């Protein structure tokens, strides 16, 4: 498993809340366990107490994305470093059960956490994964969706650093909104232009601005 894979842990946790919409799906131990995905052994460690602890880590991770999205690289790194110090991990070489054609394990780096609770284990993996992504691709690859009021976190892996939205759905919604806004502006400009042209027509003796009526 590539270490950068773990950065998705951070995104999944941050996106359990949509502050602008007042939505929060992190309300039960079942929701906490769902964040672990296939890592069911780690998920089983979660208790009701982890709901509050997960929310605290979530706020700190969102702050990392907010600082990066706002262009404050130093703050983003400082916030992430504080998480790395508080929730350490140990890298280990792992092969699992996968084998290549020669019958050898497919060795890869794995992050082994030594948590006192489920939150500590998840936070350690999420912070380390995000750190690998940040140092590999740059702080500006950590973003928040521009399709208001979404503001979900995302990791930009595009070749030209062009990603602005967390999903295709938000990108489509934003493009439709922008198109409608342009059409409204064009309509308003056309209406104003018409009014201006009408107001500049020469007036007849009786005040009628229609051309060709003077002298009739």
Short mmCIF file of C-alpha atoms in Angstrom, two decimals, residues 6-97:
data_model
loop_
_atom_site.label_atom_id
_atom_site.label_comp_id
_atom_site.label_asym_id
_atom_site.label_seq_id
_atom_site.Cartn_x
_atom_site.Cartn_y
_atom_site.Cartn_z
CA UNK A 6 -3.44 7.22 3.70
CA UNK A 7 -4.11 10.87 2.82
CA UNK A 8 -7.64 9.79 1.94
CA UNK A 9 -8.20 9.10 5.63
CA UNK A 10 -7.91 12.83 6.27
CA UNK A 11 -10.29 13.75 3.44
CA UNK A 12 -12.91 11.23 4.57
CA UNK A 13 -12.88 12.55 8.11
CA UNK A 14 -12.96 16.24 7.18
CA UNK A 15 -15.87 15.67 4.81
CA UNK A 16 -18.11 14.14 7.46
CA UNK A 17 -19.08 17.74 8.18
CA UNK A 18 -20.44 20.47 5.93
CA UNK A 19 -20.35 23.58 8.14
CA UNK A 20 -22.04 25.90 5.64
CA UNK A 21 -24.97 23.52 5.34
CA UNK A 22 -25.10 22.68 9.04
CA UNK A 23 -24.63 18.96 8.30
CA UNK A 24 -22.63 16.51 10.39
CA UNK A 25 -22.69 12.74 9.84
CA UNK A 26 -20.16 11.99 12.57
CA UNK A 27 -22.77 11.41 15.26
CA UNK A 28 -22.33 7.79 16.35
CA UNK A 29 -19.73 5.11 16.97
CA UNK A 30 -21.03 3.35 13.84
CA UNK A 31 -20.12 6.45 11.80
CA UNK A 32 -16.64 6.42 13.34
CA UNK A 33 -16.15 2.75 12.47
CA UNK A 34 -17.28 3.34 8.89
CA UNK A 35 -14.37 5.75 8.38
CA UNK A 36 -11.87 2.91 8.76
CA UNK A 37 -13.18 1.20 5.63
CA UNK A 38 -11.68 -2.26 5.18
CA UNK A 39 -9.54 -1.94 8.32
CA UNK A 40 -12.12 -3.63 10.52
CA UNK A 41 -9.66 -4.65 13.23
CA UNK A 42 -8.95 -0.96 13.89
CA UNK A 43 -12.63 -0.06 13.60
CA UNK A 44 -13.57 -2.48 16.34
CA UNK A 45 -11.50 -0.46 18.82
CA UNK A 46 -13.87 2.50 18.46
CA UNK A 47 -16.17 3.37 21.36
CA UNK A 48 -18.74 6.09 21.97
CA UNK A 49 -15.99 8.26 23.47
CA UNK A 50 -14.26 8.36 20.08
CA UNK A 51 -17.09 10.38 18.52
CA UNK A 52 -16.05 13.52 20.40
CA UNK A 53 -12.35 12.81 19.92
CA UNK A 54 -12.80 12.29 16.17
CA UNK A 55 -14.62 15.61 15.90
CA UNK A 56 -11.70 17.36 17.56
CA UNK A 57 -9.20 15.83 15.12
CA UNK A 58 -11.54 16.67 12.25
CA UNK A 59 -11.50 20.36 13.16
CA UNK A 60 -7.70 20.36 13.22
CA UNK A 61 -7.45 18.61 9.87
CA UNK A 62 -9.92 21.03 8.30
CA UNK A 63 -7.77 23.88 9.59
CA UNK A 64 -4.84 22.40 7.63
CA UNK A 65 -6.91 22.43 4.43
CA UNK A 66 -8.24 25.92 5.13
CA UNK A 67 -4.75 27.32 5.60
CA UNK A 68 -3.54 25.63 2.41
CA UNK A 69 -6.58 26.80 0.46
CA UNK A 70 -5.99 30.33 1.74
CA UNK A 71 -2.39 30.32 0.54
CA UNK A 72 -0.78 30.20 4.00
CA UNK A 73 1.69 27.35 3.45
CA UNK A 74 3.60 27.88 6.69
CA UNK A 75 0.47 27.73 8.83
CA UNK A 76 -0.76 24.63 7.02
CA UNK A 77 2.54 22.85 7.63
CA UNK A 78 2.71 23.98 11.26
CA UNK A 79 -0.79 22.68 11.95
CA UNK A 80 -0.01 19.36 10.32
CA UNK A 81 3.28 19.04 12.19
CA UNK A 82 1.45 19.47 15.49
CA UNK A 83 -0.76 16.51 14.59
CA UNK A 84 2.26 14.42 13.59
CA UNK A 85 3.92 15.11 16.92
CA UNK A 86 0.81 14.25 18.90
CA UNK A 87 -0.09 11.14 16.90
CA UNK A 88 3.13 9.34 15.82
CA UNK A 89 3.39 6.23 13.67
CA UNK A 90 6.08 3.69 12.88
CA UNK A 91 6.83 2.75 9.25
CA UNK A 92 7.06 -0.97 8.61
CA UNK A 93 7.75 -3.16 5.57
CA UNK A 94 4.78 -5.37 4.84
CA UNK A 95 4.01 -8.06 2.26
CA UNK A 96 0.55 -9.25 3.28
CA UNK A 97 -0.54 -12.29 1.25
#
